XYZ file of C-alpha atoms in Angstrom:
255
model
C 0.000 0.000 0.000
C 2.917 2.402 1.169
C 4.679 1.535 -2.453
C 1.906 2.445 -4.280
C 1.055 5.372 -2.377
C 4.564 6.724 -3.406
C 4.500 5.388 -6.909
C 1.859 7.442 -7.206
C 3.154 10.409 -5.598
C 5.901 9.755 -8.303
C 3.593 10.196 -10.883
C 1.671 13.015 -9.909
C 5.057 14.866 -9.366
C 6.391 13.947 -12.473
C 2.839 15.219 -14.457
C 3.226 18.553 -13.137
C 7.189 19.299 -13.403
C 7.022 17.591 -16.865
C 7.581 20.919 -18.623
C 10.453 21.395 -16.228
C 11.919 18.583 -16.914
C 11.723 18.753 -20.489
C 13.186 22.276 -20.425
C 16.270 21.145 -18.328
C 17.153 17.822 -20.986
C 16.819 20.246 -23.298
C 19.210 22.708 -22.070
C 21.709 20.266 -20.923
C 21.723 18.811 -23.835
C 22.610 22.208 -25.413
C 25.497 22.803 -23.085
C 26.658 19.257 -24.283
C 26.830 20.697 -27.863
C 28.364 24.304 -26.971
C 31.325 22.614 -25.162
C 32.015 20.024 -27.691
C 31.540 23.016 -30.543
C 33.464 25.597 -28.687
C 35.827 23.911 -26.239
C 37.823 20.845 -28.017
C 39.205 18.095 -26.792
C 42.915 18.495 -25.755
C 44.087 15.675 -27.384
C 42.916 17.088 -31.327
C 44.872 19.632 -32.492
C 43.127 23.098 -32.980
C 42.403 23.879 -36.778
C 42.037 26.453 -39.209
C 38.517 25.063 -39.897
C 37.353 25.022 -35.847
C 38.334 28.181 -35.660
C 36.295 29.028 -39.057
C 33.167 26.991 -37.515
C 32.732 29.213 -34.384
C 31.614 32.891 -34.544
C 33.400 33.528 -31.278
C 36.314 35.876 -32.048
C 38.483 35.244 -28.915
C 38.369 31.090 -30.140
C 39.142 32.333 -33.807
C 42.204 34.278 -32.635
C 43.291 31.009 -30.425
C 42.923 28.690 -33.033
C 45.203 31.021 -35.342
C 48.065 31.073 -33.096
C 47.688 27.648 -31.987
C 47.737 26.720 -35.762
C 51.232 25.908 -36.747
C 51.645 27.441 -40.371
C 55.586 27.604 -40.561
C 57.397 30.140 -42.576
C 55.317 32.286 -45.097
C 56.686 33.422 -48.057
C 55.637 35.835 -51.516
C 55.687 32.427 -53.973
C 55.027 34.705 -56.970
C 57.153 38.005 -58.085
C 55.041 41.039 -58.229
C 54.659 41.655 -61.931
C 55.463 44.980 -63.377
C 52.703 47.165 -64.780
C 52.122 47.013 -68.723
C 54.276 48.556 -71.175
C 53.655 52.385 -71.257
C 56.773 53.655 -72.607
C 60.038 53.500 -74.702
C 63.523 54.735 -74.942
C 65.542 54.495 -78.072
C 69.213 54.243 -76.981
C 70.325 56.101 -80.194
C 72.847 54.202 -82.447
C 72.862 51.283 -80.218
C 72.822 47.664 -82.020
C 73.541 49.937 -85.105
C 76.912 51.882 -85.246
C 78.810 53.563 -82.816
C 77.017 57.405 -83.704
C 79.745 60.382 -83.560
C 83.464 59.257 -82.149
C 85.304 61.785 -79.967
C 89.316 61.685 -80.506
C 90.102 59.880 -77.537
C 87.913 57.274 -78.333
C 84.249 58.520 -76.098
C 81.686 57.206 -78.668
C 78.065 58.873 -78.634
C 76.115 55.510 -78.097
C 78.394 55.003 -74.408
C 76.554 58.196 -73.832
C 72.964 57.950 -74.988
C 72.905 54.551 -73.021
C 74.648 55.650 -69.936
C 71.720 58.187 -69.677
C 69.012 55.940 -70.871
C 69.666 53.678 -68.072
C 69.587 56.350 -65.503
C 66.431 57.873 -66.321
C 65.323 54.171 -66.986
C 65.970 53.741 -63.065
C 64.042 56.946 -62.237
C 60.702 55.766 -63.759
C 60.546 52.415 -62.920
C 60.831 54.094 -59.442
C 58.073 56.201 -60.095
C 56.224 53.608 -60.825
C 56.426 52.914 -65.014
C 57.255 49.952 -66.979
C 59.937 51.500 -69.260
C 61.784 49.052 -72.409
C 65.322 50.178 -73.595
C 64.922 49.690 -77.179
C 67.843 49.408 -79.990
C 67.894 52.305 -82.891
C 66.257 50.031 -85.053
C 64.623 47.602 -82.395
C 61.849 45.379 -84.312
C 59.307 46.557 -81.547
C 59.264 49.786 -82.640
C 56.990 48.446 -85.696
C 53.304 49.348 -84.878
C 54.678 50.498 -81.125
C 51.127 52.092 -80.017
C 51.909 52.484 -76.207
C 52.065 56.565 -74.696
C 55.061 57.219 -76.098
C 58.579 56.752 -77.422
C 62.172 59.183 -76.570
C 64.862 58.435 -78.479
C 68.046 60.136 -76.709
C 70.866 61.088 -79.266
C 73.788 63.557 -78.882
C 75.620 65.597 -81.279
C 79.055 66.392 -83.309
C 81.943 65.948 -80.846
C 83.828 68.166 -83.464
C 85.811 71.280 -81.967
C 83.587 73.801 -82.362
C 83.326 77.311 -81.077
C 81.444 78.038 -77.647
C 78.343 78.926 -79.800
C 77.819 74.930 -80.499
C 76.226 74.049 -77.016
C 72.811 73.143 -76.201
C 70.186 70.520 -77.006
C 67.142 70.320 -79.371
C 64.049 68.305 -80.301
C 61.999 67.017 -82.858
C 58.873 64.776 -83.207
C 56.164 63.452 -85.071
C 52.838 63.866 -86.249
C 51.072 62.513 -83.335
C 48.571 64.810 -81.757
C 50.076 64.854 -78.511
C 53.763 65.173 -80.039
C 53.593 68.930 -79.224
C 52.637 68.469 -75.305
C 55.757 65.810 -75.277
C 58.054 68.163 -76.562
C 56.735 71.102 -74.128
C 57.605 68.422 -71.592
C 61.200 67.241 -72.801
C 62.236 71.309 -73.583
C 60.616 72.901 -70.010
C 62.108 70.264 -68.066
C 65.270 69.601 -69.483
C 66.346 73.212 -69.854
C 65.469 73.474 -66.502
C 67.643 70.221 -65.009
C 70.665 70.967 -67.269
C 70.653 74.868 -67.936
C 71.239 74.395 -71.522
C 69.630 76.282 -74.511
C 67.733 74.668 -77.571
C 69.891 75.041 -80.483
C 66.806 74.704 -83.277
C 69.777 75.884 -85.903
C 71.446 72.724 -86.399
C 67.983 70.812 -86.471
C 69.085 68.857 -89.742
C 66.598 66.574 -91.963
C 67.341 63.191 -90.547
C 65.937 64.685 -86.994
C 62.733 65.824 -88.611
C 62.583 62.621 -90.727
C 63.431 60.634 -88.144
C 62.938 56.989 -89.515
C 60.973 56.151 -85.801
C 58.467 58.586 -86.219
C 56.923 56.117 -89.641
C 57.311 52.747 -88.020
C 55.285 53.330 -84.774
C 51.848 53.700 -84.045
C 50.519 57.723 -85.576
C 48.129 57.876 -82.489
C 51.758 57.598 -80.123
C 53.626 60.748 -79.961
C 57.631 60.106 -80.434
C 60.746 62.643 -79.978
C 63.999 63.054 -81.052
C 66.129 64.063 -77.883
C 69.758 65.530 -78.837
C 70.683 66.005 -75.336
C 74.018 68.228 -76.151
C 76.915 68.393 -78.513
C 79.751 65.954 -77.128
C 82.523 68.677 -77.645
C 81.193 71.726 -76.083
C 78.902 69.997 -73.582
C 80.894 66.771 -73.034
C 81.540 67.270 -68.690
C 77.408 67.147 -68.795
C 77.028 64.334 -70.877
C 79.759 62.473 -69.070
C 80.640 63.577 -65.717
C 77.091 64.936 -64.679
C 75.015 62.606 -66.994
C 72.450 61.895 -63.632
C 71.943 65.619 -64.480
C 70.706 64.570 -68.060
C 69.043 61.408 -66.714
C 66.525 63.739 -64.685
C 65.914 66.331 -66.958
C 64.399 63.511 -69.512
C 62.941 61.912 -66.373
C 61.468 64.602 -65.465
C 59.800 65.463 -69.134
C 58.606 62.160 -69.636
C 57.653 62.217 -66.252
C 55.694 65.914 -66.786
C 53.904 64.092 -70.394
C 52.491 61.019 -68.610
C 51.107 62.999 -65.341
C 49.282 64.943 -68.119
C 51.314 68.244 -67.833
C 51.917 70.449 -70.280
């Protein structure tokens, strides 16, 4: 009588906590979960991917640093930024150009600055080719421009014969270019244009009908090698800069 009189009991209890009691397998069973989720066991190494399957940032950060990645390294270069530009190193792959006595020959100095301003755009930021005088890529060459860098006559000649000058194509920004080139490289070297020995191979420059006519293209003769030889030679990063500098003044849309 006494066991049934508690069975019942029991019973009655259980009937009116059910919802309790359902409640707390519930949330146990929850907790269960969360741990196993959010607290693994010791003897499984943490992962990238636990620490991707929990939204809890402080377990993320944990899992990260637990995570052993060993060295990291760049595996691919940085590529350089598409072709903009050219430089014709004049005479180069061709002939020697004009031939001072002792021997100084006007393609040393075109390509001693042509590297040196070469230097100062990448820097800035441009992919810049060195082409030959008569370099197969300047067929069809439709990029922003080309600057071919020549210098003159080392022939004694009175103090009159120093300077530079310029000439360029069609193109209809070939004026803006040689703005550029004149403003800035009068201003890096001090020189003066000499326009009166501009001679008929400069304005027919063979360049100026193999490339693209939408390109603009000059004709750079940075100084005569006789009269202006300690800038072309001794100070040539003085050169370098002032055709830097104009190409430099063309692309950032100067004028």
């Amino acid at each position: 009588m006494q066991r049934l009189r508690e069975d019942s009991e029991l019973g009655w209890f259980l009937r009116r906590n059910l919802a309790v009691i359902v409640f707390l397998l519930i949330a146990t069973g929850g907790l269960v979960y969360i741990y196993r989720t959010f607290d693994p066991d010791e003897s499984r190494p943490f992962t990238v991917q636990d620490a991707a399957a929990t939204d809890n940032s402080e377990g993320a950060n944990i899992g990260l640093e637990t995570a052993n990645f060993g060295n990291v390294s760049q595996q691919f270069a940085q590529s350089p930024g598409p072709l903009r530009l050219a430089i014709v190193v004049g005479h180069r792959g061709s002939d020697p150009g004009a031939v001072c006595d002792d021997g100084l020959t006007e393609v040393e100095i075109n390509e001693n600055v042509a590297v040196q301003a070469l230097a100062i755009l990448e820097e800035a930021g441009y992919s810049v080719s060195l082409l030959s005088e008569f370099d197969p890529r300047l067929q069809g060459f439709s990029k922003d421009m080309v600057v071919s860098l020549h210098s003159d006559s080392c022939t004694p000649l009175d103090p009159s014969f120093t300077g530079f000058k310029t000439t360029v194509n069609q193109s209809l920004e070939a004026e803006r270019l040689k703005t550029c080139i004149e403003e800035n490289y009068a201003q890096m070297t001090g020189l003066p244009i000499h326009s009166a020995t501009i001679t008929v191979d400069m304005t027919q420059y063979h360049a100026f009908n193999k490339i693209s006519a939408e390109s603009p293209a000059l004709l750079l003769e940075m100084g005569f090698m006789y009269n202006d030889r300690e800038l072309l030679t001794t100070y040539s990063d003085i050169a370098a800069r002032g055709v830097a500098n104009g190409i430099l003044c063309f692309m950032n849309g100067s004028s």
